[in-house]
mmCIF file of C-alpha atoms in Angstrom:
data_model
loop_
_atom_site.group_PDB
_atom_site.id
_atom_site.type_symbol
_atom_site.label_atom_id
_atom_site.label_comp_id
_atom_site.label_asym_id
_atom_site.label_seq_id
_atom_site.Cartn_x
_atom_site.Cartn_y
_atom_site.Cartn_z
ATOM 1 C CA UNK A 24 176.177 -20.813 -29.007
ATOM 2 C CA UNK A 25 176.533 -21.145 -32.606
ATOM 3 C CA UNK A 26 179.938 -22.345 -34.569
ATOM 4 C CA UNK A 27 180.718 -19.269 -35.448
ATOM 5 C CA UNK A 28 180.425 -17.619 -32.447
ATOM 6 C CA UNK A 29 182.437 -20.789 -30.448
ATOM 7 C CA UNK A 30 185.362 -20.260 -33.743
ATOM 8 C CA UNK A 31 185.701 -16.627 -32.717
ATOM 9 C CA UNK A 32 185.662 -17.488 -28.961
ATOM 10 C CA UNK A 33 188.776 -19.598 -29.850
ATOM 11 C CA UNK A 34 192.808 -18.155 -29.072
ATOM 12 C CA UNK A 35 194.487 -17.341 -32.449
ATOM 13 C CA UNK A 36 196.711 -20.525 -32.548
ATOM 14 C CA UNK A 37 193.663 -22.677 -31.855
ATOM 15 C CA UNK A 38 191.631 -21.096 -34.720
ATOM 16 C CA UNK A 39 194.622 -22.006 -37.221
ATOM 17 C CA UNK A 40 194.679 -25.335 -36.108
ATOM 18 C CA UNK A 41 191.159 -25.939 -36.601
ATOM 19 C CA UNK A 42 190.983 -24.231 -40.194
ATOM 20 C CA UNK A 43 193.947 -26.492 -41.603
ATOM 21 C CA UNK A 44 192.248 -30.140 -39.274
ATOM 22 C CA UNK A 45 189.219 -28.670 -41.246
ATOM 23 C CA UNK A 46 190.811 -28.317 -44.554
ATOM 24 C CA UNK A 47 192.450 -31.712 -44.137
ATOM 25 C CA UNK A 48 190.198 -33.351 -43.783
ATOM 26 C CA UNK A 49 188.053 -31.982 -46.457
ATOM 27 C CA UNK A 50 191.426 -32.951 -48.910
ATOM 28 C CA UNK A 51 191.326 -36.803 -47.325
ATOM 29 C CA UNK A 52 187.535 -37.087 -47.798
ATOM 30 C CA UNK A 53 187.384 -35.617 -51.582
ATOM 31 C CA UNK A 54 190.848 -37.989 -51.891
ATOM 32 C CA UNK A 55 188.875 -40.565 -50.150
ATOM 33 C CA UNK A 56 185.744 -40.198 -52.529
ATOM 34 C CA UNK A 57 187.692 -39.877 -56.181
ATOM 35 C CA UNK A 58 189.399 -43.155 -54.790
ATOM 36 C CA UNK A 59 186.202 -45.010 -54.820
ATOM 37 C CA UNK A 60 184.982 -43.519 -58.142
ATOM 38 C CA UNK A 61 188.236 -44.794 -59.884
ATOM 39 C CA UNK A 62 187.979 -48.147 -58.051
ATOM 40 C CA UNK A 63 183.982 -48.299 -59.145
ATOM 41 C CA UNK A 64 184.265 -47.401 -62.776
ATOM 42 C CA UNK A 65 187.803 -49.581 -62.975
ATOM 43 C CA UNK A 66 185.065 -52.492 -61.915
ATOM 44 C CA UNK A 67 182.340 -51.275 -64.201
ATOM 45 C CA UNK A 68 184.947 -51.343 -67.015
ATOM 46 C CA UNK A 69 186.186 -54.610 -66.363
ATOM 47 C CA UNK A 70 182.268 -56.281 -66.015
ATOM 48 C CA UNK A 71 181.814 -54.709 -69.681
ATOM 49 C CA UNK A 72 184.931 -56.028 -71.426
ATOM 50 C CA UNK A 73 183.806 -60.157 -69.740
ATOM 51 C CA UNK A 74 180.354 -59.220 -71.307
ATOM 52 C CA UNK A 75 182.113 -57.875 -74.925
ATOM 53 C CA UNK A 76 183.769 -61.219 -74.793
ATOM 54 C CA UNK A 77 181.024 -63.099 -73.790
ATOM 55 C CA UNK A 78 179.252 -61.546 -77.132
ATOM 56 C CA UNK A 79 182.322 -62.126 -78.899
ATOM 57 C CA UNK A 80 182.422 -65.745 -78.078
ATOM 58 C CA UNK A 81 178.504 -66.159 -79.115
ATOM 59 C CA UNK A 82 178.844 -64.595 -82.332
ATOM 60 C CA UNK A 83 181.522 -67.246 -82.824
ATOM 61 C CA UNK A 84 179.784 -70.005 -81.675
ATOM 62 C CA UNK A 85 176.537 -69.592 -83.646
ATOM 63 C CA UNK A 86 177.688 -70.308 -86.704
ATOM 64 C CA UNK A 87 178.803 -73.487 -85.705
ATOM 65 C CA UNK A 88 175.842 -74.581 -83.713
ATOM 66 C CA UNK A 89 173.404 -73.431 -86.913
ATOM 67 C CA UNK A 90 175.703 -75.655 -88.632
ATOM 68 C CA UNK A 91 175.695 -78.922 -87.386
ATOM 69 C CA UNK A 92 173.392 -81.461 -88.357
ATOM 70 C CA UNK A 93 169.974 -82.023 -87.413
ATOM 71 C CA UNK A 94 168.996 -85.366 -85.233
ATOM 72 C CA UNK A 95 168.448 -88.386 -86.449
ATOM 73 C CA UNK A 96 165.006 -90.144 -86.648
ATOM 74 C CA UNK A 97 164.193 -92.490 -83.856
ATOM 75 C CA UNK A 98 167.121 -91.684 -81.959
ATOM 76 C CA UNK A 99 166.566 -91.445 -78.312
ATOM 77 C CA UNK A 100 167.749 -88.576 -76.403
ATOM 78 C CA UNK A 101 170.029 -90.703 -74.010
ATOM 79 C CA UNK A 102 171.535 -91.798 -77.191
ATOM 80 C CA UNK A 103 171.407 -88.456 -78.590
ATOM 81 C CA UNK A 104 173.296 -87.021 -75.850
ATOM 82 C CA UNK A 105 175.825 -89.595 -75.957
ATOM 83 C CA UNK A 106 176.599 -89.156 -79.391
ATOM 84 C CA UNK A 107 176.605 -85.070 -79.472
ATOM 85 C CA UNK A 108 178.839 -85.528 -76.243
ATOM 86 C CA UNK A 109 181.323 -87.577 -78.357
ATOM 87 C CA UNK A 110 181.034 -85.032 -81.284
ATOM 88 C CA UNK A 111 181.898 -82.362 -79.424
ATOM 89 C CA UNK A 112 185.165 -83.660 -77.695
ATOM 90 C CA UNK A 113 183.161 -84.249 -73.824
ATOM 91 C CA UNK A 114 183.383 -88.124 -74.429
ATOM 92 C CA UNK A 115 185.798 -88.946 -71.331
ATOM 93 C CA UNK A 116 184.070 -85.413 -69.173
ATOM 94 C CA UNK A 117 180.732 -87.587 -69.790
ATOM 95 C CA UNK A 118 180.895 -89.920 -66.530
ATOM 96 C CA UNK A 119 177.081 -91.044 -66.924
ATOM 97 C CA UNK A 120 174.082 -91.134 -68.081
ATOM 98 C CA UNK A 121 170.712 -92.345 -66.056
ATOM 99 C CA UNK A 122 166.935 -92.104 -65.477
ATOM 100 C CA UNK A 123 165.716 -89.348 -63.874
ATOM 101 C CA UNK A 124 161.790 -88.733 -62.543
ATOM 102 C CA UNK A 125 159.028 -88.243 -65.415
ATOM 103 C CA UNK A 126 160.986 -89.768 -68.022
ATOM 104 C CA UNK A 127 164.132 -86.695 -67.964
ATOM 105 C CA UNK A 128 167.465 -87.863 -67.366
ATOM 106 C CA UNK A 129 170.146 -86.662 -65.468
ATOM 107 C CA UNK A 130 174.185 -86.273 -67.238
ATOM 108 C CA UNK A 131 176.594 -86.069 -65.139
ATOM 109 C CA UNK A 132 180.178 -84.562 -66.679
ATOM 110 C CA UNK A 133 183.196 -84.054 -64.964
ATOM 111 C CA UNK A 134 186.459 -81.467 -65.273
ATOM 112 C CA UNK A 135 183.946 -80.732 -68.313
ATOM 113 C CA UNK A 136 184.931 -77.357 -70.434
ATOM 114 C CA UNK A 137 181.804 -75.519 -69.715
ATOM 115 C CA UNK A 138 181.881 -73.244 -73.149
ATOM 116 C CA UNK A 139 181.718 -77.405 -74.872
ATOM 117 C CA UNK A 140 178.743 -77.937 -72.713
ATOM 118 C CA UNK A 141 176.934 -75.144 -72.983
ATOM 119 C CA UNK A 142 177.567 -75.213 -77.129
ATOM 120 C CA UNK A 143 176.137 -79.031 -76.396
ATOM 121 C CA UNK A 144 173.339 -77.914 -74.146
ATOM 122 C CA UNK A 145 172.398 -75.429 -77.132
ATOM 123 C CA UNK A 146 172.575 -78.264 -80.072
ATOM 124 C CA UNK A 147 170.208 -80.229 -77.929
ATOM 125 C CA UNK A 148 167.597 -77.559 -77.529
ATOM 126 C CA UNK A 149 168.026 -76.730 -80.956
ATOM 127 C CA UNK A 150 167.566 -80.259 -82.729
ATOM 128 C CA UNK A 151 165.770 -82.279 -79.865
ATOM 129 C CA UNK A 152 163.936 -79.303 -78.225
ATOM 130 C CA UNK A 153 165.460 -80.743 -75.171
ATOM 131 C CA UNK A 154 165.754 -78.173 -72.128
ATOM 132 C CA UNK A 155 167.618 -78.310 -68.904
ATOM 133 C CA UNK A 156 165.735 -78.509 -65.767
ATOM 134 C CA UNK A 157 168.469 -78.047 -63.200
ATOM 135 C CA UNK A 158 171.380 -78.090 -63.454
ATOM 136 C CA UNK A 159 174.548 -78.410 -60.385
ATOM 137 C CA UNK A 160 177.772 -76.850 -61.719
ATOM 138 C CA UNK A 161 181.096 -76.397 -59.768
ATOM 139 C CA UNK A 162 184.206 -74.654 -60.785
ATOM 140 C CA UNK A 163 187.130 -77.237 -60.541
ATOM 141 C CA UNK A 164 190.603 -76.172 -59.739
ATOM 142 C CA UNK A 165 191.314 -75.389 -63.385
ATOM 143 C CA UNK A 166 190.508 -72.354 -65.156
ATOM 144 C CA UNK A 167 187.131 -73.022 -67.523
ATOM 145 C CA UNK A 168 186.552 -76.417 -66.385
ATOM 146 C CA UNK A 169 183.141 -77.763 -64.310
ATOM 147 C CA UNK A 170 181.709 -80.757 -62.953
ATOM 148 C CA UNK A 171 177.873 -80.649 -63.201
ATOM 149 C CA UNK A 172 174.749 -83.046 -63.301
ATOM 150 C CA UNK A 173 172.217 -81.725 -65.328
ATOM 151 C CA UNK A 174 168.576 -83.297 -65.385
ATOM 152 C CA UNK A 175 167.548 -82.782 -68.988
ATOM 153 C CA UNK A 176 163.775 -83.546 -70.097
ATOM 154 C CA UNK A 177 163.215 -83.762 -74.135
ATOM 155 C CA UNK A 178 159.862 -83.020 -75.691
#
């Protein structure tokens, strides 16, 4: 027995019933499925404006980082740290410094802004040619602030 032939097999007032279930529920799932395209391209929209400001906020910040002076000789990088930190305004986020294995050392910074870090992070790879090995970073309850260690090796 095919559909047809069970549709035709059906009383008048049976047939109508299934042609408008049928055509509801063709309406809920095409309602159903423009739903979830608006909700997906509301998301994609949103992910694209956080990465326009993202770009926004490193074509601001390069300037600045190109800008700032270059280390000074014979300066360690513990001290070098400690100085940039105080430079750019993480002074009281910098809650220590200390040894880590193979001669790196591990920062810790707390209710840190984590734009002034990462600007920080990039002024030490720039003038020390320092580079992060890990790095543990946790949101704290306010909006743009971190506490993180970060073991940091120079050259």
């Amino acid at each position: 027995m095919t559909l047809r032939e069970w549709y035709a097999g059906l009383a008048e007032r049976e047939r109508r019933t299934v042609l408008w279930g049928g055509t509801a529920a063709a309406c809920i799932l095409i309602v159903g499925l423009a739903w979830q395209l608006t909700a997906s391209v509301a998301m994609a929209e949103e992910r694209v404006e956080r990465r326009r400001q993202d770009l926004a906020f490193i074509e601001a910040a390069t300037p600045m980082i190109q800008s700032l002076p270059a280390a000074r000789p014979g300066e360690s990088l513990t001290i070098g740290l400690d100085r940039m930190a105080r430079e750019s305004g993480l002074a009281e986020q910098l809650a220590g410094i200390e040894p880590a294995a193979n001669g790196a050392m591990r920062a810790r910074f707390t209710a840190a802004s984590f734009d002034s870090m990462m600007l920080l992070l990039a002024r030490l790879q720039k003038e020390r040619g320092a580079r992060v090995e890990s790095a543990s970073v946790t949101a704290t309850g306010a909006s743009g602030l971190v506490d993180a260690t970060l073991v940091i090796r120079g050259p």
